[in-house]
Amino acid sequence: MKSVRLVEEWPVENAATAVVSATGEVLGTHGDPHRVYRLASVTKLITAYAALIAVEEGVAELDDPAGPAGSTIRHLLAHASGLNLNDHNTVARVGAKRVYSSAGFEQLADALAERSGIPFADYVRDGLLGPLGMTATTFEGSPGHGASSTVADLTRFAAEVQQPTLLDASTVEAATTVAFSGLTGILPGYGRQDPNDWGLGFEIRDGKDPHWTGARNSPRTYGHFGQSGTFVWVDPDLGAACIALTDRDFGEWAIDAWPPYCDAVVDELGAR
């Protein structure tokens, strides 16, 4: 694919990208796929997927209590618990608005570790990273933003999400469908969104404007971006996923550079 070369124009020292089809085929790649980058909040996709594995294995149920009083695992995954961004205090009633929260993912991991008797990082390693062969990925620190990985590893994850082998397809479908619809909230870096739609760990594009994906991405596109200058999205209408990792923190450069890149990827795939 020619479009992947556009990352050469980004004002970053290092970048790597890949496009992965719904069947797991790597359609295009550019940059070193084995270079390790901090994922920042893209970590939440790994945490969410491992949490859903735990649910399917009977460790817990989505509507089990977790987090603040009245909150459940589902609320924590969908940023609807009312917990603040990084502080473990509430700033809204449960289910009243979409409050983006890394603290919520930390409480989610703690709840699952307590129920399973297994440290959550071990659960991630044994239940997700190991089976997918994501050997270069490290899951340390906060379950909301602490992981590091490579494009090569994340192509395996993107293939898994599109054609699940570790989860039932219906579970992934539910995770990438809006949870607690109609909630407003702040999309970090992009301001207030009404609605600010989210699934279970996966942000859903819908009609958000502005947004970090492209204008040509379908409303059903889901994924996550990280403040370390990283993103992963899956566009089910396109039948493909895109991964981009950089070593420059998110900022105006990314707001300017990412949407045109995503549109170029969509256009090139659509022309095939």
Short mmCIF file of C-alpha atoms in Angstrom, two decimals:
data_model
loop_
_atom_site.label_atom_id
_atom_site.label_comp_id
_atom_site.label_asym_id
_atom_site.label_seq_id
_atom_site.Cartn_x
_atom_site.Cartn_y
_atom_site.Cartn_z
CA MET A 1 0.00 0.00 0.00
CA LYS A 2 1.27 3.45 -0.93
CA SER A 3 -0.74 5.29 1.70
CA VAL A 4 1.29 3.87 4.61
CA ARG A 5 4.30 5.89 3.44
CA LEU A 6 2.53 9.06 4.52
CA VAL A 7 3.82 8.52 8.05
CA GLU A 8 7.21 9.66 6.72
CA GLU A 9 5.72 13.16 6.60
CA TRP A 10 4.74 13.17 10.26
CA PRO A 11 6.85 15.45 12.51
CA VAL A 12 8.11 12.55 14.63
CA GLU A 13 11.49 10.89 15.04
CA ASN A 14 10.14 7.36 14.70
CA ALA A 15 6.86 5.92 13.49
CA ALA A 16 5.58 2.54 12.39
CA THR A 17 2.23 1.60 10.90
CA ALA A 18 0.34 -1.34 9.46
CA VAL A 19 -2.99 -2.11 7.84
CA VAL A 20 -4.56 -5.49 8.60
CA SER A 21 -7.46 -7.10 6.76
CA ALA A 22 -10.40 -8.77 8.45
CA THR A 23 -8.80 -12.13 7.62
CA GLY A 24 -5.57 -11.16 9.38
CA GLU A 25 -3.54 -10.41 6.26
CA VAL A 26 -1.08 -7.53 6.62
CA LEU A 27 -1.98 -5.38 3.63
CA GLY A 28 0.64 -2.72 4.15
CA THR A 29 3.33 -1.71 6.61
CA HIS A 30 5.90 1.02 6.99
CA GLY A 31 8.58 1.63 9.58
CA ASP A 32 10.16 -0.89 11.92
CA PRO A 33 7.37 -3.26 13.00
CA HIS A 34 9.50 -4.57 15.87
CA ARG A 35 10.35 -1.25 17.51
CA VAL A 36 8.77 -0.98 20.96
CA TYR A 37 6.61 2.06 21.69
CA ARG A 38 4.68 3.19 24.73
CA LEU A 39 0.98 2.63 24.07
CA ALA A 40 -0.46 5.02 26.67
CA SER A 41 -4.26 4.65 26.55
CA VAL A 42 -4.21 2.11 23.72
CA THR A 43 -3.39 -0.11 26.72
CA LYS A 44 -7.11 0.04 27.51
CA LEU A 45 -7.90 -2.15 24.50
CA ILE A 46 -5.66 -4.89 25.89
CA THR A 47 -7.13 -4.51 29.36
CA ALA A 48 -10.69 -4.59 28.03
CA TYR A 49 -10.10 -7.66 25.91
CA ALA A 50 -8.54 -9.53 28.81
CA ALA A 51 -11.45 -8.47 31.02
CA LEU A 52 -13.91 -9.86 28.50
CA ILE A 53 -11.96 -13.13 28.44
CA ALA A 54 -12.31 -13.22 32.22
CA VAL A 55 -16.06 -12.69 31.90
CA GLU A 56 -16.37 -15.52 29.38
CA GLU A 57 -14.33 -17.77 31.67
CA GLY A 58 -16.76 -17.14 34.51
CA VAL A 59 -14.50 -15.03 36.71
CA ALA A 60 -17.17 -12.33 36.82
CA GLU A 61 -20.19 -11.01 35.01
CA LEU A 62 -20.47 -7.63 33.32
CA ASP A 63 -23.13 -6.49 35.74
CA ASP A 64 -21.24 -7.50 38.87
CA PRO A 65 -20.55 -4.58 41.24
CA ALA A 66 -17.13 -2.98 40.76
CA GLY A 67 -15.79 0.50 41.33
CA PRO A 68 -17.86 3.19 43.09
CA ALA A 69 -21.14 2.35 44.79
CA GLY A 70 -23.73 1.49 42.15
CA SER A 71 -21.12 0.87 39.46
CA THR A 72 -20.49 -2.41 37.64
CA ILE A 73 -17.78 -3.94 35.48
CA ARG A 74 -19.81 -2.77 32.50
CA HIS A 75 -19.80 0.82 33.77
CA LEU A 76 -16.03 0.75 34.29
CA LEU A 77 -15.38 -0.60 30.80
CA ALA A 78 -17.66 2.01 29.25
CA HIS A 79 -16.34 5.03 31.19
CA ALA A 80 -19.73 5.45 32.83
CA SER A 81 -18.81 4.88 36.48
CA GLY A 82 -18.31 8.56 37.28
CA LEU A 83 -14.68 8.05 38.33
CA ASN A 84 -12.26 10.88 37.56
CA LEU A 85 -9.52 10.59 34.93
CA ASN A 86 -6.63 9.51 37.15
CA ASP A 87 -7.85 10.17 40.69
CA HIS A 88 -9.95 7.55 42.41
CA ASN A 89 -12.75 9.93 43.27
CA THR A 90 -16.11 10.36 41.59
CA VAL A 91 -17.05 13.49 39.66
CA ALA A 92 -20.45 12.32 38.38
CA ARG A 93 -23.25 9.95 39.27
CA VAL A 94 -22.93 6.41 37.92
CA GLY A 95 -24.36 6.27 34.41
CA ALA A 96 -25.03 10.02 34.23
CA LYS A 97 -22.28 11.00 31.79
CA ARG A 98 -19.22 9.64 30.02
CA VAL A 99 -16.23 10.48 32.22
CA TYR A 100 -13.08 9.12 30.60
CA SER A 101 -11.15 7.35 33.36
CA SER A 102 -7.88 5.47 33.64
CA ALA A 103 -8.66 5.09 37.33
CA GLY A 104 -11.74 3.10 36.32
CA PHE A 105 -9.59 0.62 34.42
CA GLU A 106 -7.34 0.29 37.45
CA GLN A 107 -10.35 -0.52 39.62
CA LEU A 108 -11.56 -2.93 36.95
CA ALA A 109 -8.23 -4.80 37.01
CA ASP A 110 -8.24 -4.87 40.81
CA ALA A 111 -11.78 -6.28 40.89
CA LEU A 112 -10.93 -9.05 38.43
CA ALA A 113 -7.71 -9.90 40.25
CA GLU A 114 -9.65 -10.22 43.51
CA ARG A 115 -12.27 -12.46 41.93
CA SER A 116 -9.80 -14.68 40.05
CA GLY A 117 -7.04 -14.81 42.65
CA ILE A 118 -4.57 -14.04 39.84
CA PRO A 119 -2.67 -10.75 39.40
CA PHE A 120 -4.31 -9.01 36.47
CA ALA A 121 -1.01 -8.61 34.58
CA ASP A 122 -0.58 -12.39 34.75
CA TYR A 123 -4.12 -12.86 33.49
CA VAL A 124 -3.34 -10.58 30.53
CA ARG A 125 -0.12 -12.42 29.79
CA ASP A 126 -1.53 -15.93 30.05
CA GLY A 127 -4.97 -15.29 28.60
CA LEU A 128 -4.24 -12.84 25.81
CA LEU A 129 -0.62 -12.00 25.03
CA GLY A 130 0.66 -15.59 25.15
CA PRO A 131 -2.04 -17.18 23.01
CA LEU A 132 -1.71 -14.44 20.36
CA GLY A 133 2.09 -14.61 20.30
CA MET A 134 2.45 -10.97 21.39
CA THR A 135 5.90 -11.66 22.81
CA ALA A 136 7.21 -8.09 22.55
CA THR A 137 4.32 -6.58 24.51
CA THR A 138 4.86 -5.65 28.14
CA PHE A 139 1.89 -5.02 30.43
CA GLU A 140 3.20 -3.11 33.44
CA GLY A 141 2.04 -0.20 35.52
CA SER A 142 -1.48 1.13 35.10
CA PRO A 143 -3.99 -1.07 33.23
CA GLY A 144 -5.24 2.21 31.84
CA HIS A 145 -2.04 3.40 30.19
CA GLY A 146 1.03 1.36 31.16
CA ALA A 147 1.67 -1.11 28.32
CA SER A 148 4.28 -1.04 25.56
CA SER A 149 4.13 -2.92 22.29
CA THR A 150 5.10 -3.10 18.63
CA VAL A 151 3.25 -2.85 15.36
CA ALA A 152 4.00 -6.53 14.74
CA ASP A 153 2.29 -7.53 17.99
CA LEU A 154 -0.66 -5.22 17.46
CA THR A 155 -1.30 -6.65 14.00
CA ARG A 156 -2.00 -9.93 15.81
CA PHE A 157 -4.35 -8.15 18.18
CA ALA A 158 -6.12 -6.36 15.32
CA ALA A 159 -6.58 -9.68 13.52
CA GLU A 160 -7.99 -11.23 16.71
CA VAL A 161 -10.53 -8.47 17.22
CA GLN A 162 -11.75 -8.80 13.63
CA GLN A 163 -11.95 -12.59 13.72
CA PRO A 164 -12.01 -13.60 17.41
CA THR A 165 -10.44 -16.84 18.54
CA LEU A 166 -10.20 -16.08 22.26
CA LEU A 167 -13.70 -14.67 22.61
CA ASP A 168 -17.07 -15.51 21.15
CA ALA A 169 -17.84 -13.21 18.22
CA SER A 170 -20.99 -12.03 19.98
CA THR A 171 -18.89 -10.77 22.91
CA VAL A 172 -16.73 -8.66 20.60
CA GLU A 173 -19.83 -7.39 18.83
CA ALA A 174 -21.27 -6.29 22.16
CA ALA A 175 -17.98 -4.66 23.15
CA THR A 176 -17.92 -2.62 19.95
CA THR A 177 -21.57 -1.53 20.22
CA VAL A 178 -22.56 1.58 22.17
CA ALA A 179 -22.97 0.95 25.90
CA PHE A 180 -25.17 3.36 27.86
CA SER A 181 -26.20 5.26 24.74
CA GLY A 182 -26.83 8.99 24.75
CA LEU A 183 -24.20 9.96 27.31
CA THR A 184 -22.30 13.19 26.74
CA GLY A 185 -18.68 13.62 27.73
CA ILE A 186 -15.23 14.91 26.88
CA LEU A 187 -13.19 13.03 24.28
CA PRO A 188 -9.61 13.80 25.42
CA GLY A 189 -7.94 16.20 23.03
CA TYR A 190 -11.15 16.85 21.09
CA GLY A 191 -13.53 18.44 23.54
CA ARG A 192 -17.15 17.78 24.43
CA GLN A 193 -19.01 15.25 22.32
CA ASP A 194 -22.78 14.79 22.38
CA PRO A 195 -23.13 11.88 22.39
CA ASN A 196 -19.72 10.59 23.40
CA ASP A 197 -20.29 6.99 22.36
CA TRP A 198 -18.22 4.18 23.78
CA GLY A 199 -18.48 0.41 23.84
CA LEU A 200 -16.81 -1.85 26.40
CA GLY A 201 -13.27 -0.51 26.27
CA PHE A 202 -13.54 0.46 22.61
CA GLU A 203 -14.27 4.04 21.59
CA ILE A 204 -16.86 4.18 18.80
CA ARG A 205 -16.56 6.82 16.12
CA ASP A 206 -20.24 7.32 15.23
CA GLY A 207 -20.76 10.95 14.18
CA LYS A 208 -18.08 12.52 16.36
CA ASP A 209 -16.59 15.71 14.94
CA PRO A 210 -13.76 16.47 15.39
CA HIS A 211 -12.23 13.02 15.65
CA TRP A 212 -8.85 11.35 15.38
CA THR A 213 -9.92 8.93 12.62
CA GLY A 214 -10.70 10.05 9.08
CA ALA A 215 -13.85 11.60 7.69
CA ARG A 216 -14.11 8.57 5.40
CA ASN A 217 -14.04 6.06 8.23
CA SER A 218 -17.47 4.56 8.77
CA PRO A 219 -19.49 5.50 11.88
CA ARG A 220 -19.03 1.89 13.04
CA THR A 221 -15.26 2.37 13.33
CA TYR A 222 -13.96 1.57 16.80
CA GLY A 223 -10.61 1.62 18.56
CA HIS A 224 -8.50 3.90 20.74
CA PHE A 225 -5.75 6.47 20.62
CA GLY A 226 -3.04 7.14 23.18
CA GLN A 227 -1.39 10.29 24.48
CA SER A 228 1.97 8.79 23.52
CA GLY A 229 1.07 9.39 19.85
CA THR A 230 -0.46 5.99 19.08
CA PHE A 231 -3.70 4.63 17.71
CA VAL A 232 -5.51 1.47 16.64
CA TRP A 233 -8.80 1.48 14.75
CA VAL A 234 -10.96 -1.17 13.14
CA ASP A 235 -13.47 -0.22 10.44
CA PRO A 236 -15.84 -3.18 10.01
CA ASP A 237 -17.44 -1.64 6.92
CA LEU A 238 -14.01 -1.42 5.32
CA GLY A 239 -13.00 -4.86 6.56
CA ALA A 240 -9.65 -3.63 7.85
CA ALA A 241 -7.76 -2.25 10.82
CA CYS A 242 -5.00 0.35 11.04
CA ILE A 243 -2.25 0.69 13.63
CA ALA A 244 0.12 3.63 14.06
CA LEU A 245 2.77 4.00 16.77
CA THR A 246 5.08 6.98 17.26
CA ASP A 247 7.52 8.35 19.80
CA ARG A 248 6.01 11.85 19.97
CA ASP A 249 3.26 12.66 22.44
CA PHE A 250 -0.19 13.43 21.05
CA GLY A 251 -0.76 17.10 20.20
CA GLU A 252 -1.70 19.45 17.38
CA TRP A 253 0.59 17.55 15.03
CA ALA A 254 -1.52 14.39 15.48
CA ILE A 255 -4.81 16.28 15.19
CA ASP A 256 -3.56 17.58 11.83
CA ALA A 257 -1.82 14.43 10.57
CA TRP A 258 -3.93 11.46 11.59
CA PRO A 259 -7.27 12.10 9.81
CA PRO A 260 -5.71 12.65 6.35
CA TYR A 261 -3.67 9.51 6.82
CA CYS A 262 -6.72 7.49 7.83
CA ASP A 263 -8.65 8.85 4.84
CA ALA A 264 -5.81 7.88 2.51
CA VAL A 265 -5.85 4.33 3.88
CA VAL A 266 -9.64 4.09 3.47
CA ASP A 267 -9.46 5.48 -0.07
CA GLU A 268 -6.73 3.09 -1.13
CA LEU A 269 -8.54 0.07 0.26
CA GLY A 270 -11.81 1.21 -1.25
CA ALA A 271 -10.21 1.50 -4.68
CA ARG A 272 -9.10 -2.13 -4.66
#
